[in-house]
mmCIF file of N, CA and C in Angstrom:
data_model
loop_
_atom_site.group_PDB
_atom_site.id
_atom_site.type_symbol
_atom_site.label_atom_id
_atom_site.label_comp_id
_atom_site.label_asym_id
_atom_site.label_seq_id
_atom_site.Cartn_x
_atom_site.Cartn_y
_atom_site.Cartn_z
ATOM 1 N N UNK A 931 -16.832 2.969 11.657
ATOM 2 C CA UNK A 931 -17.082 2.609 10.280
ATOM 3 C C UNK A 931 -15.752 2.357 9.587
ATOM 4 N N UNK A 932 -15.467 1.369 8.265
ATOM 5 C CA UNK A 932 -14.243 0.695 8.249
ATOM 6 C C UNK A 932 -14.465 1.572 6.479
ATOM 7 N N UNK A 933 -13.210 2.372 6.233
ATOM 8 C CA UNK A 933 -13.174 2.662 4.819
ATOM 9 C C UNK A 933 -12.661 1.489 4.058
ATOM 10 N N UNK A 934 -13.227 0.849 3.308
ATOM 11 C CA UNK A 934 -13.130 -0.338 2.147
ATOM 12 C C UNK A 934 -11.877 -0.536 1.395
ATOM 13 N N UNK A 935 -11.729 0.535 1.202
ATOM 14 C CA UNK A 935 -10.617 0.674 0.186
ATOM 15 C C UNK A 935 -9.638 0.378 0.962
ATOM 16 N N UNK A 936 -9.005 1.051 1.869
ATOM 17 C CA UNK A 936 -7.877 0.223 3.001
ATOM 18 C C UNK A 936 -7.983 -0.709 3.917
ATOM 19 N N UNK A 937 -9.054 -0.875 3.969
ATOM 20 C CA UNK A 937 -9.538 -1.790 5.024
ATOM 21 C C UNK A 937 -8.679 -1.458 6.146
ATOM 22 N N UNK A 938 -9.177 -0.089 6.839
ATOM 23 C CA UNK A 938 -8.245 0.163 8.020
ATOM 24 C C UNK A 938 -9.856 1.161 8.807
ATOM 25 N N UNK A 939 -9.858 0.856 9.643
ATOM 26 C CA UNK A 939 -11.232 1.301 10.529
ATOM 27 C C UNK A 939 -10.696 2.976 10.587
ATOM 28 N N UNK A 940 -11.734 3.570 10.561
ATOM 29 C CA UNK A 940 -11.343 5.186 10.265
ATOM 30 C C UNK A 940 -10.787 5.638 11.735
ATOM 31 N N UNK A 941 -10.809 4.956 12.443
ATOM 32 C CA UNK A 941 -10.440 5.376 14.174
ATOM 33 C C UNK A 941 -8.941 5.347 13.775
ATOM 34 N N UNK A 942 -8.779 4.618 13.244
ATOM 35 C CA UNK A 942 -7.012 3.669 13.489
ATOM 36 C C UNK A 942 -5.894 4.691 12.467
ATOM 37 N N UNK A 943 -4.965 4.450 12.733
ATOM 38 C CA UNK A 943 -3.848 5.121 11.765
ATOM 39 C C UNK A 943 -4.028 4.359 10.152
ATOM 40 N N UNK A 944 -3.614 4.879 9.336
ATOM 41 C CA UNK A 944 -3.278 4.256 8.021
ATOM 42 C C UNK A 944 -2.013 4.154 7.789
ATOM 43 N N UNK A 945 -1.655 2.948 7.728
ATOM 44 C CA UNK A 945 -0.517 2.423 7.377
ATOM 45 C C UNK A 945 -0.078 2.666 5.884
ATOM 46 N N UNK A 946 1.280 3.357 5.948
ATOM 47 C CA UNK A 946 1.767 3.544 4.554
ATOM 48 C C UNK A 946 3.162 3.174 4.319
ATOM 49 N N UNK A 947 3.500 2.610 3.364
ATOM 50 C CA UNK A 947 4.401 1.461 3.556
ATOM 51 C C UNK A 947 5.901 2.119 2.272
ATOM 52 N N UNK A 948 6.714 2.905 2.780
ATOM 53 C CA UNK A 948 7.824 3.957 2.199
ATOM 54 C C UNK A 948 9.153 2.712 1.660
ATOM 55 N N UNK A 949 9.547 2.614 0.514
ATOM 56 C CA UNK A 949 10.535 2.233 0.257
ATOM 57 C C UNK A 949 11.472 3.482 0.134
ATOM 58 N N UNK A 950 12.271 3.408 1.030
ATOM 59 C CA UNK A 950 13.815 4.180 0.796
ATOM 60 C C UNK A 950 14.721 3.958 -0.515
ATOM 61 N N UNK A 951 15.079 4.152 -1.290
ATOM 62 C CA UNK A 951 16.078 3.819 -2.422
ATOM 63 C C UNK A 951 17.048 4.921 -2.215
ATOM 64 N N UNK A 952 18.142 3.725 -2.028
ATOM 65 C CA UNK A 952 19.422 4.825 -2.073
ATOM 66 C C UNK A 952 20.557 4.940 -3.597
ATOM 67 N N UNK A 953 20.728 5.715 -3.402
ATOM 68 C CA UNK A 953 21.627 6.513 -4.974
ATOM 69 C C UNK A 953 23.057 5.771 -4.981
ATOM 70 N N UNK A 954 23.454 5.839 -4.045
ATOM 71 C CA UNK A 954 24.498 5.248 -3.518
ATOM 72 C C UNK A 954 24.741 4.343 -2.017
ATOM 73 N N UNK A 955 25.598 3.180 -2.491
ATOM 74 C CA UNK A 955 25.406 1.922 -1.361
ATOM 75 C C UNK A 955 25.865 2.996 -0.059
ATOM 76 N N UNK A 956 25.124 2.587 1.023
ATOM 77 C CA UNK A 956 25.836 3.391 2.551
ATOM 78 C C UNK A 956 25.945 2.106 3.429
ATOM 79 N N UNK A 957 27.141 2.126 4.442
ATOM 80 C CA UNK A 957 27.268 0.796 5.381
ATOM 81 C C UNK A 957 26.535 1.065 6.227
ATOM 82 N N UNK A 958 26.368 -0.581 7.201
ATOM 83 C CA UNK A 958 25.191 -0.224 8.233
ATOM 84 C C UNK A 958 25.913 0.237 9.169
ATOM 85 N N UNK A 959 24.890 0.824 9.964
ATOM 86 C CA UNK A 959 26.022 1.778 11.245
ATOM 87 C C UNK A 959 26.532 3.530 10.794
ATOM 88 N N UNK A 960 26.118 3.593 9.579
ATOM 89 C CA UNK A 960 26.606 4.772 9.156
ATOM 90 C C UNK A 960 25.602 5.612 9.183
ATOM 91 N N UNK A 961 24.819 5.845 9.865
ATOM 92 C CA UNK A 961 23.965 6.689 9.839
ATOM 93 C C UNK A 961 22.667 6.783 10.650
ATOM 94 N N UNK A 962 21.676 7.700 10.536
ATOM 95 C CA UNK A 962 20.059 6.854 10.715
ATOM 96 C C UNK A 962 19.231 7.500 9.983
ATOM 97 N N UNK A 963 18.274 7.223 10.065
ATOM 98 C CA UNK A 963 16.962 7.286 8.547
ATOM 99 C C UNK A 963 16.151 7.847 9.262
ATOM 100 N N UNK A 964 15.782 8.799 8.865
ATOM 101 C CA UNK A 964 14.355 9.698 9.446
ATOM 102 C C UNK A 964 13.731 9.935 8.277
ATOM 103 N N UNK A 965 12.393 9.398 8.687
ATOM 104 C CA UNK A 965 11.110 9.628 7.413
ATOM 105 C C UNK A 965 9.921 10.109 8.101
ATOM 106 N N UNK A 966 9.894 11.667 7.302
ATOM 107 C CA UNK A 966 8.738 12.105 7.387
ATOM 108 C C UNK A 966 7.574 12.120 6.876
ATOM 109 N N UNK A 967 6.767 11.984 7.481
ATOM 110 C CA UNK A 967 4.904 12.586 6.709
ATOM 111 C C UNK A 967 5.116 13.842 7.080
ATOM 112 N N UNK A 968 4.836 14.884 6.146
ATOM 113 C CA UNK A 968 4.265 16.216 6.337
ATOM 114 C C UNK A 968 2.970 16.769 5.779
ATOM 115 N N UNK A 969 2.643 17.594 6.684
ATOM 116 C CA UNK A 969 0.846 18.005 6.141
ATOM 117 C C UNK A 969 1.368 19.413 5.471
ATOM 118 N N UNK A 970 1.365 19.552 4.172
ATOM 119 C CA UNK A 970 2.104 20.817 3.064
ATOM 120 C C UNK A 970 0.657 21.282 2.790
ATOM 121 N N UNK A 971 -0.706 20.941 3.109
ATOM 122 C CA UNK A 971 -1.871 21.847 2.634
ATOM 123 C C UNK A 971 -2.007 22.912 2.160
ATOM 124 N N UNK A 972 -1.298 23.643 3.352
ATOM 125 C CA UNK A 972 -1.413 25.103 3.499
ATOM 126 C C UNK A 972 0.483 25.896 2.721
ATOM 127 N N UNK A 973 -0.335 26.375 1.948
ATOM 128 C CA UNK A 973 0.947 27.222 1.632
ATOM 129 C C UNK A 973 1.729 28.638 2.573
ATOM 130 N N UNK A 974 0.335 29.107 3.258
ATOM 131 C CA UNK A 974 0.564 30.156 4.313
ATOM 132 C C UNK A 974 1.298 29.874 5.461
ATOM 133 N N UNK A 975 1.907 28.469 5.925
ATOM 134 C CA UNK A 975 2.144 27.959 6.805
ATOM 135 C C UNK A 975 3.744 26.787 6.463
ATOM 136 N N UNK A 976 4.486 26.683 7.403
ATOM 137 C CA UNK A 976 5.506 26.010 7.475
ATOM 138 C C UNK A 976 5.152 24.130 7.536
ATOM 139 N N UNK A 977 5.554 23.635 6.778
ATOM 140 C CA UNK A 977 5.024 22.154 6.934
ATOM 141 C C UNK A 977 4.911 21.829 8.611
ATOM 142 N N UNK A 978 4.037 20.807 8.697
ATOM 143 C CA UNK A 978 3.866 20.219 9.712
ATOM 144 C C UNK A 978 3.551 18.809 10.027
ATOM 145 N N UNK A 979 5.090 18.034 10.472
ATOM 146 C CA UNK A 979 4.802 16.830 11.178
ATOM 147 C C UNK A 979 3.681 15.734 11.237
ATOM 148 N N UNK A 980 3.343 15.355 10.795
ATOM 149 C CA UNK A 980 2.434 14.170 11.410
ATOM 150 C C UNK A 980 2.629 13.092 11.926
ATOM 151 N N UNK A 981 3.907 12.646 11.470
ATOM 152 C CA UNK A 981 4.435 11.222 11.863
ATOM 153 C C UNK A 981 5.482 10.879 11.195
ATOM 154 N N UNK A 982 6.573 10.138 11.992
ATOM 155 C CA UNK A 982 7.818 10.308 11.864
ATOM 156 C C UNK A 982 8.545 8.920 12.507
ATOM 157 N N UNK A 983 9.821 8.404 11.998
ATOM 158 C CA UNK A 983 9.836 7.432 11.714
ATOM 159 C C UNK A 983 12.037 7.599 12.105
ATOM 160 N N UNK A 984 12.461 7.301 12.810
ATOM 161 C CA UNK A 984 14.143 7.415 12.985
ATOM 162 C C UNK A 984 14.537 6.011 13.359
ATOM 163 N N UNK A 985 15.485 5.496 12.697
ATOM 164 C CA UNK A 985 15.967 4.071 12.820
ATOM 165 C C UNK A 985 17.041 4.279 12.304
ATOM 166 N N UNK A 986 17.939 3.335 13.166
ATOM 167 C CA UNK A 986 19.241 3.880 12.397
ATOM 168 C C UNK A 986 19.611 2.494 11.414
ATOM 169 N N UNK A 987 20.966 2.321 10.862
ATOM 170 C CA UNK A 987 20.855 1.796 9.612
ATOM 171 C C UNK A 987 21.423 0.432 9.619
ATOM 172 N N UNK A 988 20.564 -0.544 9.774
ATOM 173 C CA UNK A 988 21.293 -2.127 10.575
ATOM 174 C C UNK A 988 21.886 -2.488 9.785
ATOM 175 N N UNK A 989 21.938 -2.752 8.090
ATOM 176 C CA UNK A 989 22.943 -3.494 7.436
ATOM 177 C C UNK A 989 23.053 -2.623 5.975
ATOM 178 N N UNK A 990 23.899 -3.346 5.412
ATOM 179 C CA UNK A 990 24.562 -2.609 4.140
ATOM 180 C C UNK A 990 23.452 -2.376 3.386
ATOM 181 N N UNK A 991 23.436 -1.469 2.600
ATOM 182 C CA UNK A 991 22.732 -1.174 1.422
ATOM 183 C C UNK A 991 23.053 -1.221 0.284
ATOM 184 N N UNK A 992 23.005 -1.564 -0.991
ATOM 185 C CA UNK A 992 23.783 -1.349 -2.375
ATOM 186 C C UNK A 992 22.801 -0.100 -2.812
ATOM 187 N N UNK A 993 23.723 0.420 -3.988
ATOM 188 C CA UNK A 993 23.167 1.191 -4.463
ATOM 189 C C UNK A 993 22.029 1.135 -5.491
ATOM 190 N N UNK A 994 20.914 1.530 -5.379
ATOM 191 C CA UNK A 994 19.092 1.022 -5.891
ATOM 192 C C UNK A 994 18.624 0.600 -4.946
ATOM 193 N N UNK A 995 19.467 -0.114 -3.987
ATOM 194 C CA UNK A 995 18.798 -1.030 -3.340
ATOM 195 C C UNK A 995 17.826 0.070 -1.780
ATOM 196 N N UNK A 996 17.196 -0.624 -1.442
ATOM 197 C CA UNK A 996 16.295 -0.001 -0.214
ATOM 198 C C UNK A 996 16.010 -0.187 0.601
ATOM 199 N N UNK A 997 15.178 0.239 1.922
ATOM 200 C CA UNK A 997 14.718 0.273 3.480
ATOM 201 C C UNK A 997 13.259 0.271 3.635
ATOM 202 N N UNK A 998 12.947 -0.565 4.187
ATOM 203 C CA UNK A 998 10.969 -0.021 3.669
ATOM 204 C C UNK A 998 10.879 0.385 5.600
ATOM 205 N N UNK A 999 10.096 1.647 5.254
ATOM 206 C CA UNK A 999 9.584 2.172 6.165
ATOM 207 C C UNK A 999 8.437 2.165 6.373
ATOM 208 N N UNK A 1000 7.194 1.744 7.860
ATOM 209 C CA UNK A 1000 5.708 1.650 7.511
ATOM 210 C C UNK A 1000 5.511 2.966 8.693
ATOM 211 N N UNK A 1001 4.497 4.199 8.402
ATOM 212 C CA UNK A 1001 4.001 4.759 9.072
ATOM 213 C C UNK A 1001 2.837 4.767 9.322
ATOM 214 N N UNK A 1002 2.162 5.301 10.150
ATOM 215 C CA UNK A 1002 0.812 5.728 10.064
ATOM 216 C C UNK A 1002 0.108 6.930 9.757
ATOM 217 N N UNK A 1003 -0.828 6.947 8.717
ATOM 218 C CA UNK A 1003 -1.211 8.645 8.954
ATOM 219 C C UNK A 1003 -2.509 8.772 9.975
ATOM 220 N N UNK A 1004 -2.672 9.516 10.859
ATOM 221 C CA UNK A 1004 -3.241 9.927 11.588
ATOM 222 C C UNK A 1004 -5.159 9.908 10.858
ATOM 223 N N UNK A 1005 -6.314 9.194 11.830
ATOM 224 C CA UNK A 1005 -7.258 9.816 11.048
ATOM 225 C C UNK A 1005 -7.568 10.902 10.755
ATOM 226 N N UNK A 1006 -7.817 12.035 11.407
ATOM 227 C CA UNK A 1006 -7.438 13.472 10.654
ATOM 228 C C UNK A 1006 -6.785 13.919 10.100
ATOM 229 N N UNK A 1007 -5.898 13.392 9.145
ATOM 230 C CA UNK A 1007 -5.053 13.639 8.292
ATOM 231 C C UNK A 1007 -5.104 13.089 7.100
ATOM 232 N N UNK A 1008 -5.988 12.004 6.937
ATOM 233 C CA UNK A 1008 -5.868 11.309 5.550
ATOM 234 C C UNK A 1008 -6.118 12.151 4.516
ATOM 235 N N UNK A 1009 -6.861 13.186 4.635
ATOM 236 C CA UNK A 1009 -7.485 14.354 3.518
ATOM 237 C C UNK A 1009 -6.791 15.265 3.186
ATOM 238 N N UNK A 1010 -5.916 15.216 3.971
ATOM 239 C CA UNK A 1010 -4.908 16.661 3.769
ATOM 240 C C UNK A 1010 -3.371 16.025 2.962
ATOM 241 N N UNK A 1011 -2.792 17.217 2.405
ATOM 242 C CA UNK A 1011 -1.783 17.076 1.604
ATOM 243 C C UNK A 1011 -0.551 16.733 2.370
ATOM 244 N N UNK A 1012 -0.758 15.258 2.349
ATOM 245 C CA UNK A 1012 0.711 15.021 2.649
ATOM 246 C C UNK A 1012 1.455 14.803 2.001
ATOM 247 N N UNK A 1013 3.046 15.377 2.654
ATOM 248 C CA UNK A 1013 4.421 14.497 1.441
ATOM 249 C C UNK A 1013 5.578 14.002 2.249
ATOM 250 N N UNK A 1014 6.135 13.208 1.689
ATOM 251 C CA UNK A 1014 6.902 12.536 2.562
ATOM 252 C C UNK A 1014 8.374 12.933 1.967
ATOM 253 N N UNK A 1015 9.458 13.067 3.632
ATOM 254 C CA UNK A 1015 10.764 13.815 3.354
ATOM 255 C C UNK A 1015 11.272 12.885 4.016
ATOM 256 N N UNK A 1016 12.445 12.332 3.490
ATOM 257 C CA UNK A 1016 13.597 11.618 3.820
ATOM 258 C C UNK A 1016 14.983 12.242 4.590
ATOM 259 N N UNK A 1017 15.493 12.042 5.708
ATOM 260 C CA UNK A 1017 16.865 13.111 5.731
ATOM 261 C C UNK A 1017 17.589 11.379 6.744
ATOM 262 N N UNK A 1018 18.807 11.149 5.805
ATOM 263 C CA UNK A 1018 19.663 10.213 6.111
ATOM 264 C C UNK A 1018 20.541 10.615 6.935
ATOM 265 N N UNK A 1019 20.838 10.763 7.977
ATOM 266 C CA UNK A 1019 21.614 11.194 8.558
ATOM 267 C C UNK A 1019 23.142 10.813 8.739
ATOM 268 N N UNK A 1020 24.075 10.997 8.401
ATOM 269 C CA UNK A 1020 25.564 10.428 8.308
ATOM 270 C C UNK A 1020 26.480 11.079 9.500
ATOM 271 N N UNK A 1021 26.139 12.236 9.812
ATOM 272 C CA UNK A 1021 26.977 13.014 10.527
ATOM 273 C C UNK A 1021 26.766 13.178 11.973
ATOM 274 N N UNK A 1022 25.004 12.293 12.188
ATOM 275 C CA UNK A 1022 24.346 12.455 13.588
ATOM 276 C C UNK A 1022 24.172 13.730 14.310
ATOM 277 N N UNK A 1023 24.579 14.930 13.329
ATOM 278 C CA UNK A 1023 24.240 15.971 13.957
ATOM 279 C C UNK A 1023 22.824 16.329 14.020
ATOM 280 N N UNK A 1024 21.997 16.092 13.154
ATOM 281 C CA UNK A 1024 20.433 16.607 12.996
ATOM 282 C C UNK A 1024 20.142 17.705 11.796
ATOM 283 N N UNK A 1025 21.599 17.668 11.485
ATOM 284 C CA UNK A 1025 21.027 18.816 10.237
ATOM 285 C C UNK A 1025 21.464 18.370 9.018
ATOM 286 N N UNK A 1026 21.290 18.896 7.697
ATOM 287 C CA UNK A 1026 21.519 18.297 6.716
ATOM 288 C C UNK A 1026 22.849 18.987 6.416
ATOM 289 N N UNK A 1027 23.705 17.714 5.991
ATOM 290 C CA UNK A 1027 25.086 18.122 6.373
ATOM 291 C C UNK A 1027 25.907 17.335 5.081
ATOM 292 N N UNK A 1028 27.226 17.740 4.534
ATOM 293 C CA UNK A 1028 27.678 16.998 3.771
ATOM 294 C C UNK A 1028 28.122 15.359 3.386
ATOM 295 N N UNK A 1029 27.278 14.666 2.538
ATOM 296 C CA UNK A 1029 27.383 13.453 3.326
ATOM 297 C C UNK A 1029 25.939 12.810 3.419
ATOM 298 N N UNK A 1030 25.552 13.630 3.686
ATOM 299 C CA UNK A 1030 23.745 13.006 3.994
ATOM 300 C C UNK A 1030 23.454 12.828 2.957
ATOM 301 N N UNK A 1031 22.014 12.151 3.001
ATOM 302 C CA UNK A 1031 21.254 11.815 1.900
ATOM 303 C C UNK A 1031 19.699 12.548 2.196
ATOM 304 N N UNK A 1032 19.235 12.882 1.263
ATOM 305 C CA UNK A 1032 18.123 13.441 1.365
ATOM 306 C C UNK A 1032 17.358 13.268 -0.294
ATOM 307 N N UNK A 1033 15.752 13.604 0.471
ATOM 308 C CA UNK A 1033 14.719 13.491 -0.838
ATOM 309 C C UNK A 1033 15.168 14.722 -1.589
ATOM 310 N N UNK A 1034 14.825 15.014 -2.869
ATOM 311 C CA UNK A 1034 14.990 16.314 -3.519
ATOM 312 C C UNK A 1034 14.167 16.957 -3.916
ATOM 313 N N UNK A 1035 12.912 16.014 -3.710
ATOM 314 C CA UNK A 1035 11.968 16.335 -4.887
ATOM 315 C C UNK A 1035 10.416 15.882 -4.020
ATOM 316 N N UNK A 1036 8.966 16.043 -4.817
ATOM 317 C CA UNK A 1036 7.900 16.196 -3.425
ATOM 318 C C UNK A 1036 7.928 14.563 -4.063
ATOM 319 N N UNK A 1037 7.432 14.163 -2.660
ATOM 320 C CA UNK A 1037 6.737 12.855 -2.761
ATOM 321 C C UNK A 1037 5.333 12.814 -1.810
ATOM 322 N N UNK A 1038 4.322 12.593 -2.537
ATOM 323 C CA UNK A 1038 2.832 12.844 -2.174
ATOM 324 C C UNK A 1038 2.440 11.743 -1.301
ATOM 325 N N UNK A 1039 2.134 11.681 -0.140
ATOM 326 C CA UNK A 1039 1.122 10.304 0.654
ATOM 327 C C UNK A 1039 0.475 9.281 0.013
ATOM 328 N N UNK A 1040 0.518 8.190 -0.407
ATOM 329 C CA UNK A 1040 -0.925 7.065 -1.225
ATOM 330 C C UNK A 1040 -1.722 7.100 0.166
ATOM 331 N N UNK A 1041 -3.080 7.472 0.415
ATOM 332 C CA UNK A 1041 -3.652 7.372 1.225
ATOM 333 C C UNK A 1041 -4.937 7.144 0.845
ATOM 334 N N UNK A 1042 -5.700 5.741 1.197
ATOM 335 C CA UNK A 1042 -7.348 5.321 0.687
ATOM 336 C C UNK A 1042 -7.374 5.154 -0.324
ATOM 337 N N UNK A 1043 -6.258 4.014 -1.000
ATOM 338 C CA UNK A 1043 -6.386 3.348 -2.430
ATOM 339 C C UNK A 1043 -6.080 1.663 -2.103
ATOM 340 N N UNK A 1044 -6.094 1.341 -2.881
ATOM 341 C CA UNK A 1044 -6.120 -0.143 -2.897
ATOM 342 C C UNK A 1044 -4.333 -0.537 -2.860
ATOM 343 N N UNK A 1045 -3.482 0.692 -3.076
ATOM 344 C CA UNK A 1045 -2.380 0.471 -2.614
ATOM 345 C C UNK A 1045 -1.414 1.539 -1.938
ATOM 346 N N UNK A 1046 -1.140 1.514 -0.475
ATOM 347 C CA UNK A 1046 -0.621 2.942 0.655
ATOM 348 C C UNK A 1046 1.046 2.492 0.316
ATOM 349 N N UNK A 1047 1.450 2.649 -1.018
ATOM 350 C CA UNK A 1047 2.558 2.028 -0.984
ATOM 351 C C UNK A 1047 3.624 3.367 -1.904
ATOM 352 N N UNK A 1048 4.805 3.497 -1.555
ATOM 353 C CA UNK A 1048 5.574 4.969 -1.918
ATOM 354 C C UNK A 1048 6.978 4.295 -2.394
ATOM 355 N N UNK A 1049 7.800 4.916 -3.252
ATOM 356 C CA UNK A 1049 9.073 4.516 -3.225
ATOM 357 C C UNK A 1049 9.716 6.157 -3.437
ATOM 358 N N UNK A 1050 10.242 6.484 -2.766
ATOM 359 C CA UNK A 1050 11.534 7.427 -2.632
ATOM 360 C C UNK A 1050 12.879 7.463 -2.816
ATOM 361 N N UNK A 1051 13.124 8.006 -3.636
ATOM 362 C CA UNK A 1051 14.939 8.360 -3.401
ATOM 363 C C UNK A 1051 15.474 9.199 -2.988
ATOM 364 N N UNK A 1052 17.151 8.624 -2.421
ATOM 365 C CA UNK A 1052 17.215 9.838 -1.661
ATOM 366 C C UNK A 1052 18.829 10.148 -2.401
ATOM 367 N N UNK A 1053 19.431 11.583 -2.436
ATOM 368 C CA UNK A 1053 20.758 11.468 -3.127
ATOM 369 C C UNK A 1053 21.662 12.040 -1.951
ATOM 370 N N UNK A 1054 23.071 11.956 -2.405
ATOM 371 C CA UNK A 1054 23.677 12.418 -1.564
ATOM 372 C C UNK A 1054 24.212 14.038 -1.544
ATOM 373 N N UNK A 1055 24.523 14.570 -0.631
ATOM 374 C CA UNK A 1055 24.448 16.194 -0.709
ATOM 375 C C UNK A 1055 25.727 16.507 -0.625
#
């Protein structure tokens, strides 16, 4: 059965379509972009993964300017509280490190509206 509103068959992933905005311009090559979906439902529990997204950073960016990222959310997941976390990576170590860029703040899933579309910023730490 095909939900209307996305026109995405309930079997299939839902495509959600993340603009990156950066605070400040970063060169390409300087980094890579990891964007998360997380399922935050549960407060008793540590976020959890759903789908995830690492590319590293092909050309310049200015500052405002952005990266559009498309994920999928999982069909068992469209109902649940997702939010999406940004961690820019500059240092290639994997952790958030001086230098990086990261979200600060929650950013909620658009999931089963007439638009799966997000814009995020990310600042530098």
């Amino acid at each position: 059965m095909d939900s209307p509103a996305s026109g995405v068959s309930d079997d299939d992933p839902c495509p959600v379509s993340i603009a990156v905005v950066f605070e400040e311009a970063i060169e390409a090559g300087s980094g890579s972009i990891h964007v998360m979906l997380e399922d935050v439902s549960r407060i008793d529990a540590a976020a959890e993964v759903v789908a995830e997204s690492v590319d590293g950073i092909e050309h310049d960016v200015g500052a405002g300017d952005g990266v559009t990222v498309v994920l999928g959310v999982p069909p068992a997941r469209r109902d649940a509280g997702l939010n999406i976390r940004v961690h820019v990576d500059c240092s290639g170590s994997g952790a958030i490190t001086s230098g990086d860029r990261i979200t600060t703040q929650s950013y909620p899933v658009p999931v089963g509206g007439s638009s799966n579309t997000a814009t995020v910023r990310v600042v530098t730490v």
